[in-house]
XYZ file of C-alpha atoms in Angstrom:
652
model
C -28.808 -70.095 -17.178
C -25.991 -68.300 -19.484
C -23.524 -67.019 -17.537
C -22.359 -63.051 -18.342
C -19.013 -62.888 -20.442
C -16.923 -60.270 -19.158
C -14.283 -58.142 -20.343
C -10.731 -59.248 -19.722
C -8.024 -57.296 -20.521
C -6.144 -53.394 -19.860
C -9.240 -51.837 -20.959
C -11.117 -53.848 -18.508
C -10.562 -50.988 -15.488
C -11.842 -47.752 -18.149
C -15.170 -49.664 -18.755
C -15.981 -50.714 -15.275
C -14.855 -46.980 -14.391
C -17.606 -45.511 -16.925
C -20.494 -47.818 -16.053
C -20.660 -46.681 -12.892
C -20.496 -43.283 -13.950
C -23.281 -44.225 -15.889
C -24.995 -45.815 -13.300
C -24.192 -43.296 -10.718
C -25.560 -40.502 -12.932
C -28.383 -42.342 -13.704
C -29.510 -42.657 -9.948
C -29.268 -38.758 -10.029
C -25.938 -38.076 -8.345
C -23.017 -36.678 -9.893
C -20.074 -38.125 -9.368
C -18.017 -34.518 -10.011
C -19.843 -33.754 -6.991
C -18.167 -35.872 -4.458
C -14.590 -34.893 -4.853
C -13.104 -32.050 -3.586
C -12.473 -30.035 -6.354
C -15.782 -30.497 -7.203
C -16.899 -28.422 -4.053
C -14.752 -26.023 -3.843
C -15.713 -25.236 -7.321
C -19.086 -25.414 -6.493
C -18.274 -22.991 -3.500
C -16.819 -20.926 -5.823
C -19.324 -20.507 -8.213
C -21.379 -19.355 -5.656
C -19.173 -16.896 -4.185
C -19.377 -15.131 -7.786
C -23.118 -15.015 -7.986
C -22.962 -13.448 -4.679
C -20.551 -11.012 -5.786
C -22.063 -10.203 -8.686
C -25.372 -9.454 -6.948
C -23.698 -7.017 -4.059
C -21.962 -5.492 -7.203
C -25.476 -4.717 -9.615
C -26.320 -3.835 -5.462
C -23.568 -1.111 -5.493
C -24.264 0.464 -8.556
C -27.684 0.913 -8.250
C -27.344 2.813 -4.703
C -24.329 4.572 -6.488
C -26.591 6.166 -9.269
C -29.236 6.760 -6.417
C -26.304 8.991 -4.379
C -24.915 11.162 -7.363
C -29.052 11.885 -8.900
C -30.685 12.795 -5.490
C -29.980 15.854 -3.430
C -31.921 15.200 -0.509
C -29.396 15.084 2.648
C -31.574 11.890 4.524
C -31.417 9.945 0.943
C -27.868 10.537 0.630
C -26.863 9.161 4.600
C -28.910 6.465 3.473
C -27.466 5.260 0.827
C -24.346 6.055 2.003
C -24.953 3.153 5.109
C -26.201 0.799 2.314
C -22.892 1.466 0.406
C -20.807 0.856 3.646
C -22.826 -2.987 4.442
C -22.167 -3.669 0.376
C -18.888 -2.719 1.290
C -18.055 -4.767 4.026
C -19.707 -7.363 2.503
C -17.990 -6.997 -1.384
C -14.969 -7.403 1.522
C -15.874 -10.791 2.652
C -16.723 -12.209 -0.162
C -13.352 -11.248 -1.755
C -11.705 -12.528 0.844
C -13.333 -15.650 0.997
C -12.846 -16.243 -2.860
C -9.081 -15.729 -2.587
C -8.786 -18.095 -0.031
C -10.570 -20.618 -2.248
C -8.071 -19.888 -5.276
C -4.976 -20.275 -2.682
C -6.653 -24.121 -1.477
C -6.684 -22.645 1.948
C -9.359 -22.509 4.537
C -12.110 -20.142 5.165
C -9.803 -19.170 8.000
C -6.732 -17.669 6.551
C -2.989 -19.059 7.630
C -2.866 -16.550 10.155
C -6.075 -17.184 12.235
C -4.564 -20.707 13.543
C -3.067 -21.236 16.523
C -3.197 -18.910 19.699
C -2.673 -15.839 17.719
C -4.860 -13.068 18.442
C -6.604 -11.828 15.397
C -5.192 -8.144 13.786
C -7.404 -6.213 11.721
C -6.290 -5.641 8.079
C -7.691 -3.183 5.782
C -9.364 -3.540 2.532
C -8.349 -2.362 -0.686
C -9.459 0.253 -2.247
C -11.961 -0.390 -5.814
C -11.888 1.228 -8.951
C -13.307 1.583 -12.339
C -12.030 0.992 -15.649
C -10.638 3.570 -17.257
C -10.412 4.259 -21.011
C -7.020 5.774 -21.554
C -6.928 6.157 -25.449
C -8.557 9.747 -26.301
C -7.413 11.807 -23.687
C -3.441 10.464 -24.788
C -4.073 10.223 -28.184
C -4.865 13.867 -28.192
C -2.313 15.241 -26.387
C 0.196 13.425 -28.250
C -1.178 14.785 -30.921
C -1.911 18.081 -29.828
C 1.069 18.878 -27.503
C 3.864 16.234 -28.508
C 3.419 17.087 -32.501
C 3.239 13.013 -33.453
C 0.624 10.818 -34.688
C -1.273 9.897 -31.813
C -2.164 6.632 -33.156
C 1.010 5.290 -33.597
C 0.871 4.563 -29.905
C -1.669 2.777 -29.276
C 0.577 -0.172 -28.148
C 1.903 1.562 -25.490
C -1.465 3.491 -24.384
C -2.883 -0.802 -24.431
C 0.012 -1.835 -21.989
C -0.892 1.277 -19.283
C -4.494 0.205 -19.659
C -3.837 -3.792 -19.381
C -1.466 -2.332 -15.875
C -4.133 -0.621 -14.446
C -6.965 -3.386 -15.204
C -4.104 -5.770 -13.378
C -3.893 -3.563 -10.294
C -7.452 -3.803 -9.861
C -7.195 -6.949 -8.135
C -3.548 -7.513 -6.976
C -2.535 -10.797 -4.904
C -1.770 -11.054 -1.448
C 1.584 -11.501 -1.761
C 5.138 -10.141 -2.933
C 4.154 -10.149 -6.333
C 0.899 -7.944 -5.761
C 2.994 -5.486 -3.973
C 5.500 -5.096 -6.956
C 2.453 -5.376 -9.427
C 1.225 -2.057 -7.636
C 4.246 -0.414 -7.051
C 5.059 -0.486 -10.354
C 2.378 0.953 -11.563
C 2.932 3.752 -8.757
C 6.416 4.500 -10.568
C 4.569 4.546 -14.169
C 1.663 7.302 -12.465
C 4.770 8.922 -11.762
C 6.649 9.137 -14.877
C 3.407 10.162 -16.486
C 2.688 12.783 -13.956
C 6.220 13.959 -15.131
C 5.342 13.476 -18.605
C 1.956 14.637 -19.257
C 0.761 17.036 -16.199
C 1.714 20.256 -17.041
C 1.171 23.669 -15.031
C -1.999 24.300 -17.655
C -3.822 21.312 -16.235
C -3.463 17.471 -16.613
C -4.963 14.541 -18.443
C -8.815 15.452 -18.540
C -9.545 11.999 -17.129
C -12.074 11.393 -14.254
C -10.691 8.786 -12.005
C -13.602 7.053 -9.651
C -12.670 5.408 -6.610
C -14.368 4.139 -3.605
C -13.662 4.617 0.105
C -12.108 1.418 1.731
C -14.538 1.387 4.680
C -17.539 3.130 3.620
C -17.968 2.272 -0.549
C -19.069 5.269 -1.004
C -17.739 6.759 -4.597
C -15.201 9.913 -4.610
C -13.882 11.423 -8.122
C -11.811 13.387 -9.132
C -10.246 15.018 -11.955
C -6.596 14.630 -11.033
C -3.566 11.690 -11.449
C -2.691 12.979 -8.056
C -6.249 11.190 -6.841
C -5.082 7.910 -8.765
C -1.431 7.705 -7.640
C -2.644 8.182 -3.603
C -5.109 5.438 -4.276
C -2.313 2.953 -5.384
C -0.579 4.312 -2.919
C -3.304 3.645 0.043
C -3.678 0.223 -1.331
C -0.040 -0.778 -1.361
C -0.570 0.113 2.512
C -3.730 -2.239 2.853
C -2.342 -4.823 1.093
C 1.077 -4.882 3.691
C -1.882 -5.054 6.567
C -3.140 -8.239 4.375
C -0.183 -10.175 4.476
C 0.863 -9.060 7.939
C -2.320 -10.390 8.757
C -1.810 -13.981 6.701
C 0.974 -14.425 8.530
C 1.559 -17.648 10.908
C 2.788 -15.509 14.465
C 3.009 -18.763 16.042
C 6.915 -19.176 15.026
C 9.322 -16.646 14.949
C 9.378 -16.125 10.933
C 5.871 -15.397 10.744
C 5.946 -12.709 13.697
C 8.841 -11.230 12.548
C 7.381 -10.845 8.816
C 3.784 -9.492 9.985
C 5.863 -6.867 12.231
C 7.840 -5.825 9.328
C 4.481 -5.576 6.767
C 2.656 -3.924 9.650
C 5.982 -1.573 9.181
C 5.468 -0.838 6.107
C 1.972 -0.526 6.113
C 2.323 2.819 8.393
C 5.142 3.708 6.144
C 2.616 3.668 3.496
C -0.175 5.945 4.898
C 2.656 8.010 6.212
C 3.992 8.745 3.120
C -0.156 9.378 1.828
C -0.514 11.780 4.825
C 2.712 14.353 4.201
C 2.020 14.170 0.161
C -1.490 14.642 -0.192
C -4.253 16.789 0.839
C -7.921 18.152 0.389
C -8.581 14.317 -0.639
C -12.296 13.801 -1.791
C -12.313 9.998 0.134
C -13.131 10.457 3.969
C -10.636 7.081 3.623
C -7.327 9.385 2.457
C -8.431 12.617 4.861
C -5.246 13.288 6.916
C -7.295 12.214 10.395
C -7.753 8.761 9.181
C -4.370 8.701 7.888
C -3.455 9.160 10.989
C -5.215 6.850 12.661
C -4.548 4.424 10.661
C -0.842 4.701 11.027
C -0.988 4.331 14.577
C -3.050 1.302 14.279
C -0.737 -0.754 12.192
C 2.070 0.695 14.336
C 0.670 -0.803 17.506
C -0.340 -4.278 15.183
C 3.278 -4.141 14.691
C 3.967 -4.121 18.751
C 1.888 -6.308 19.018
C 3.853 -8.824 16.205
C 6.762 -8.110 18.333
C 5.446 -8.943 21.781
C 4.017 -12.106 19.914
C 7.923 -13.341 18.574
C 9.253 -12.688 22.102
C 6.365 -14.746 23.677
C 6.724 -17.430 21.743
C 7.396 -20.787 24.421
C 10.885 -21.064 25.479
C 12.658 -24.071 27.277
C 13.519 -21.809 30.534
C 10.938 -18.850 30.006
C 8.419 -20.083 32.550
C 11.525 -19.732 35.293
C 13.252 -16.708 34.041
C 12.593 -14.059 35.913
C 14.414 -11.255 33.549
C 13.011 -12.651 30.439
C 9.269 -12.664 32.404
C 10.240 -9.065 33.675
C 10.640 -7.686 30.098
C 7.685 -9.459 28.777
C 5.502 -7.794 31.103
C 7.256 -4.786 29.729
C 6.914 -5.414 26.508
C 2.816 -6.260 26.864
C 2.114 -3.138 29.176
C 3.627 -0.998 25.777
C 1.664 -3.025 23.567
C -1.735 -2.055 25.748
C -0.395 1.406 25.786
C -0.262 1.747 22.105
C -3.790 0.403 21.741
C -5.001 3.076 24.285
C -3.248 5.455 21.834
C -5.172 3.994 18.761
C -7.988 4.468 20.914
C -8.398 7.930 22.020
C -7.265 8.721 18.606
C -10.367 6.135 17.164
C -12.547 8.530 19.892
C -12.155 12.307 18.359
C -13.973 13.374 15.551
C -14.350 13.297 12.728
C -12.754 9.800 13.250
C -15.243 8.478 15.528
C -18.534 8.748 13.267
C -15.975 6.713 10.626
C -14.141 4.177 12.163
C -16.057 0.788 12.154
C -17.408 0.045 15.301
C -15.789 -3.544 15.317
C -12.187 -1.871 14.985
C -13.164 0.450 18.646
C -13.967 -2.904 19.838
C -11.368 -4.352 18.923
C -8.800 -2.003 20.161
C -10.589 -1.965 23.004
C -10.352 -5.795 23.672
C -7.005 -5.620 22.988
C -5.468 -3.182 25.259
C -7.444 -4.704 28.198
C -6.266 -7.786 27.338
C -2.494 -6.604 27.279
C -2.740 -4.934 30.210
C -3.815 -7.955 31.895
C -0.951 -10.308 29.984
C 1.591 -7.324 31.618
C 0.281 -8.182 35.180
C 0.434 -12.354 34.854
C 4.112 -11.929 33.168
C 5.166 -9.486 36.541
C 3.582 -12.183 38.506
C 5.436 -14.896 36.842
C 8.434 -13.098 37.269
C 7.840 -12.932 40.950
C 6.624 -16.608 42.079
C 8.378 -18.009 39.192
C 12.396 -17.956 39.902
C 15.154 -15.655 41.730
C 15.045 -11.766 42.162
C 16.029 -9.720 39.678
C 17.073 -6.005 39.311
C 14.780 -4.458 37.144
C 12.508 -1.235 36.466
C 8.751 -2.703 36.490
C 6.582 -1.618 38.651
C 5.238 1.930 38.644
C 3.257 2.842 41.756
C -0.217 4.087 41.630
C 0.369 7.006 43.475
C 3.539 8.281 41.848
C 2.643 12.089 39.837
C 6.145 11.694 37.993
C 7.061 8.574 36.281
C 10.650 10.032 36.380
C 10.916 8.964 39.728
C 12.882 5.638 40.371
C 10.887 2.549 40.350
C 11.327 1.026 43.762
C 13.210 -2.602 43.877
C 11.824 -6.138 43.800
C 10.936 -7.685 47.192
C 13.497 -9.995 47.907
C 11.383 -12.116 50.471
C 10.068 -15.093 49.146
C 6.375 -14.090 51.201
C 6.729 -11.199 49.794
C 6.921 -11.696 46.587
C 4.333 -13.981 46.531
C 1.843 -11.398 47.900
C 2.685 -8.948 45.360
C 2.172 -11.900 42.537
C -0.658 -12.729 44.157
C -2.282 -9.188 43.556
C -0.716 -8.498 39.880
C -2.572 -11.891 39.168
C -5.643 -10.193 40.365
C -5.437 -7.503 38.102
C -4.917 -9.968 35.479
C -8.263 -12.325 36.310
C -10.028 -8.765 36.668
C -8.524 -7.401 33.273
C -9.465 -10.151 31.543
C -12.648 -10.737 32.490
C -13.496 -7.200 31.216
C -11.491 -7.757 28.071
C -13.896 -10.981 28.149
C -16.937 -8.685 28.696
C -15.992 -5.958 26.113
C -15.400 -8.652 23.572
C -19.137 -10.253 23.849
C -20.382 -6.651 23.288
C -18.567 -6.334 20.191
C -17.592 -9.547 18.663
C -17.990 -10.066 15.010
C -20.546 -12.721 13.705
C -17.978 -15.181 12.662
C -18.150 -18.876 11.959
C -14.582 -19.162 13.788
C -13.668 -16.840 16.699
C -10.583 -17.281 17.971
C -9.998 -14.257 20.314
C -12.811 -15.567 22.628
C -10.762 -18.683 22.962
C -7.354 -16.098 23.226
C -9.072 -14.750 26.277
C -10.734 -17.827 27.946
C -6.850 -19.618 27.691
C -5.545 -16.488 29.237
C -8.211 -16.601 32.193
C -7.933 -20.025 33.039
C -4.317 -19.709 33.166
C -4.276 -16.977 35.645
C -6.743 -18.500 37.464
C -4.607 -21.930 37.584
C -1.658 -19.869 39.076
C -3.839 -17.698 41.228
C -5.319 -20.876 43.172
C -1.464 -22.661 43.577
C -0.646 -18.804 45.153
C -3.884 -19.068 47.433
C -3.166 -20.507 50.561
C -6.178 -21.393 53.356
C -4.729 -19.791 56.135
C -4.053 -16.681 54.198
C -6.056 -13.953 56.014
C -3.981 -10.933 55.610
C -4.849 -7.926 52.872
C -3.074 -8.850 49.975
C -0.789 -5.409 48.404
C -2.668 -3.659 45.777
C -0.397 -4.324 42.731
C 1.344 -1.243 41.014
C 1.105 -0.565 37.495
C 3.510 -1.853 34.967
C 6.033 0.375 33.360
C 5.664 0.491 29.068
C 9.189 -0.234 28.221
C 9.788 -1.858 24.577
C 13.822 -2.871 23.545
C 12.220 -3.042 19.677
C 10.403 -0.484 18.827
C 9.013 -1.057 15.490
C 9.944 1.978 12.706
C 7.624 2.935 10.177
C 9.018 1.969 6.926
C 8.301 3.702 3.643
C 7.340 1.986 0.409
C 11.183 1.074 -1.360
C 9.664 2.247 -4.954
C 13.269 2.783 -6.087
C 13.485 -1.259 -5.603
C 10.987 -1.603 -8.745
C 12.309 -0.805 -11.768
C 10.198 0.145 -14.295
C 10.599 1.560 -18.359
C 8.816 4.286 -19.120
C 5.950 3.265 -21.270
C 5.934 6.300 -23.520
C 9.782 6.113 -24.258
C 9.415 6.897 -27.317
C 8.183 10.299 -27.120
C 11.789 11.382 -25.561
C 13.364 12.359 -22.525
C 11.693 14.156 -19.733
C 13.971 16.809 -18.968
C 12.778 18.214 -22.555
C 9.866 16.359 -24.263
C 7.174 16.634 -20.921
C 3.944 18.758 -20.875
C 5.849 21.456 -18.583
C 7.772 22.571 -21.896
C 6.403 24.060 -25.346
C 8.672 23.809 -28.258
C 8.334 23.874 -32.505
C 9.586 20.562 -34.262
C 11.490 22.765 -37.138
C 12.943 20.804 -39.828
C 14.312 18.685 -41.814
C 16.562 21.173 -42.337
C 19.411 20.561 -44.877
C 23.115 21.053 -43.446
C 26.165 21.147 -46.087
C 29.818 20.750 -44.238
C 31.491 24.041 -45.107
C 35.657 24.794 -44.534
C 35.212 24.965 -40.657
C 32.719 22.414 -40.465
C 28.886 22.526 -39.955
C 28.873 25.938 -37.541
C 27.552 24.854 -34.339
C 28.906 23.474 -31.415
C 27.125 20.842 -29.546
C 26.194 19.543 -25.693
C 25.101 17.367 -23.844
C 23.718 13.645 -24.056
C 19.661 12.575 -24.857
C 18.685 14.926 -26.496
C 21.609 16.785 -28.224
C 21.555 20.458 -27.917
C 22.836 23.024 -29.856
C 25.047 25.165 -27.271
C 26.102 27.616 -30.181
C 26.320 28.488 -33.915
C 28.722 30.333 -35.488
C 27.387 33.614 -37.141
C 27.702 33.558 -41.009
C 28.293 29.482 -41.053
C 26.565 26.616 -42.749
C 24.040 26.009 -39.584
C 22.956 30.043 -39.561
C 22.682 30.174 -42.923
C 20.472 26.722 -42.913
C 18.128 28.221 -40.256
C 19.468 26.399 -37.002
C 20.155 29.061 -33.639
C 21.406 28.248 -30.218
C 19.150 26.212 -28.192
C 17.621 23.794 -31.069
C 17.666 20.083 -29.547
C 18.022 17.690 -32.618
C 15.485 15.245 -32.911
C 16.617 13.540 -36.470
C 19.301 13.145 -38.354
C 18.488 11.826 -41.834
C 15.138 11.055 -40.478
C 16.444 8.673 -37.970
C 15.286 9.906 -34.578
C 17.989 10.318 -32.362
C 16.623 11.770 -29.294
C 17.393 9.523 -27.168
C 21.665 9.261 -28.340
C 24.379 10.315 -26.505
C 26.902 12.957 -27.521
C 29.831 10.625 -28.595
C 26.867 8.759 -31.415
C 25.558 12.107 -32.909
C 29.234 13.365 -33.438
C 30.125 10.066 -34.753
C 26.857 10.276 -37.503
C 27.961 13.888 -38.564
C 31.580 12.608 -38.458
C 30.442 10.414 -41.281
C 27.969 12.652 -43.316
C 30.281 13.531 -47.138
C 29.775 16.717 -48.902
C 26.321 16.101 -50.157
C 24.999 17.309 -45.904
C 22.776 16.031 -43.617
C 18.833 16.800 -43.061
C 18.502 17.766 -38.934
C 14.902 17.813 -37.629
C 15.442 19.771 -34.745
C 12.882 20.450 -31.541
C 13.069 24.428 -30.519
C 11.726 25.224 -27.247
C 9.526 28.095 -26.795
C 8.416 30.449 -23.787
C 5.771 29.059 -21.787
C 3.498 32.118 -22.868
C 3.581 31.379 -26.459
C 1.407 28.298 -27.755
C 3.344 25.513 -29.974
C 4.468 26.268 -33.797
C 4.048 30.791 -33.861
C 6.170 33.062 -32.473
C 9.790 34.134 -33.230
C 12.890 31.894 -32.324
C 14.899 33.774 -29.334
C 17.471 31.750 -27.931
C 17.049 30.240 -24.752
C 19.492 28.496 -23.962
C 19.884 29.498 -20.258
C 16.500 27.611 -19.656
C 17.588 24.854 -22.124
C 19.905 24.326 -20.318
C 18.219 24.028 -16.904
C 15.248 22.177 -18.125
C 17.747 19.783 -19.189
C 19.798 19.553 -16.196
C 16.740 18.771 -14.155
C 16.793 15.094 -13.020
C 13.747 12.491 -13.185
C 11.641 13.782 -10.775
C 8.584 16.076 -11.407
C 9.254 19.582 -10.631
C 6.864 21.683 -8.082
C 3.231 21.776 -9.299
C 1.725 25.340 -9.624
C -0.737 25.983 -7.000
C -3.993 26.311 -8.813
C -6.614 28.923 -7.288
C -9.051 26.107 -5.728
C -6.670 22.800 -5.127
C -8.691 19.899 -4.700
C -5.690 17.159 -4.096
C -2.174 18.335 -3.864
C 0.199 16.289 -4.445
C 4.270 17.744 -2.880
C 6.894 17.463 -5.187
C 10.494 18.244 -4.926
C 12.877 19.519 -7.974
C 15.923 17.312 -8.105
C 18.907 18.930 -10.100
C 21.024 16.741 -11.689
C 24.749 16.595 -12.988
C 25.745 19.186 -15.682
C 24.495 18.908 -18.832
C 27.812 17.625 -20.696
C 30.432 17.877 -23.008
C 31.119 21.233 -25.436
C 31.806 20.077 -28.887
C 32.627 21.607 -31.984
C 30.729 20.222 -34.938
C 32.976 17.914 -36.845
C 35.729 19.458 -39.040
C 36.014 17.956 -42.743
């Protein structure tokens, strides 16, 4: 028998690995499937297939929703769209967690934290800016729209990136950057006569029903809604079992409430139900309540002396009662029409569960304060028969036996409340693979029962007193924080069109020139004022400028063919001082009255209106009311500093 020759050397290991892989393939098993990366990739592929399927179903349902006029059919299709939208949100969350390398439950689902309610992002369809912007740039601004293809492509790429922002600070910055660009677009391209003429289509965040409107304000409002929704997702993913995570979650929900509050104040008559004033009011209250819950969780984290600190337990009881009161207010708001038919039942059930849960926690911490340490003075208890909250609360009992009996009464109310929370949760429980809320409620009930058994004596035949309610009070009330758009600096994509104070759809002008002006004995015969662009503030009668046709109120936009719309006053003066006897060619823009079309009419000076336009800042002016407003954006004009300096034309 001849022994088999084996390869020995540096390539022996590689050859062995190759042979093993080939043998596995022959046996029908792919070695990549056995690795973690292969399993994740297979999972991603399945999720992508399911998302594609749901998108096809949504497209078909959307076409049917638009085509039919039957009310019952539209209601049925709207219900199906809500189901598809919910499935899409879950699939996208699962895909995001796979891309981040996390588990299916997310980082904020571990530990003993109660789950929070995040809000899904509004989705939109692709939008072609090219035709509308090219036509507006050519028709209104008098420039070749095809030379702005790079700017239009940059805007389209930014909007495409905004459709799928990451659940992080970078995603928030991306959304706010696009929002700031929309404000600049609004100030430049939206005039009194109308907007861009584009049809903006967005899907409802909760129902998935499409809504569309030919208004840039609808685009801005939808992006602002997504900023608030993204804050809720970031807050819900925080690890609230540590002080830093609870603080970050509270801040995220405060900023979400601020975004929805700003949206409710600025927009009206939104075509989408999730942006209606009633829905935004409920969302603002819900996010404020969740921020208050995060504050309580940060205060109730385990501390060495916390279980025996009477004052700390009393404050926790009041904080828990405050959270319960916040959720009770949210529950009442959700029960009002028309929101009650729009808010998901799972939200309503979870809010009811949390109200009962935190009310029971308030009684538990009150019992811990009564039975776990020395007496402490605090206005904590509110008797059930006390009609006026202004009356002072009774002092806590001093005798140990009385404190034990009152603590036992509070534990009884805590047990009853936690049992009620478990029953409500069983009715409205979401069918999820992991149910952390069930574990939290069961753990709280077991803890209360254990403490009650410690206080329950065998010879205790006296009837326990009725435990009073806990007075809600917080020492860290969350504040509604509006998004800080000013912290995200952006450059105007259409900067080349010129300063917004003059070159916008709100103004009408006519380009004149090039006009050839020579230097005379008294200079060019005009006086300059202001920066970017420089204004001809006065023209000397009989001078060279007047003879060339320049008039008071013209803006200098080019000097010898070089654009100077963004030049400072000193730059234009220095350039004119260097002009020789041959003269200079100037191109000017002459603003026209609003009723006069561009390129026609006389050249009447409008210095007063020009100066007012130049002094106006970057904020858009108030929009004129249309006969039938669909969606209004409230804008306040902001006055800037005076227009600049008066300087005569350079002397020879």
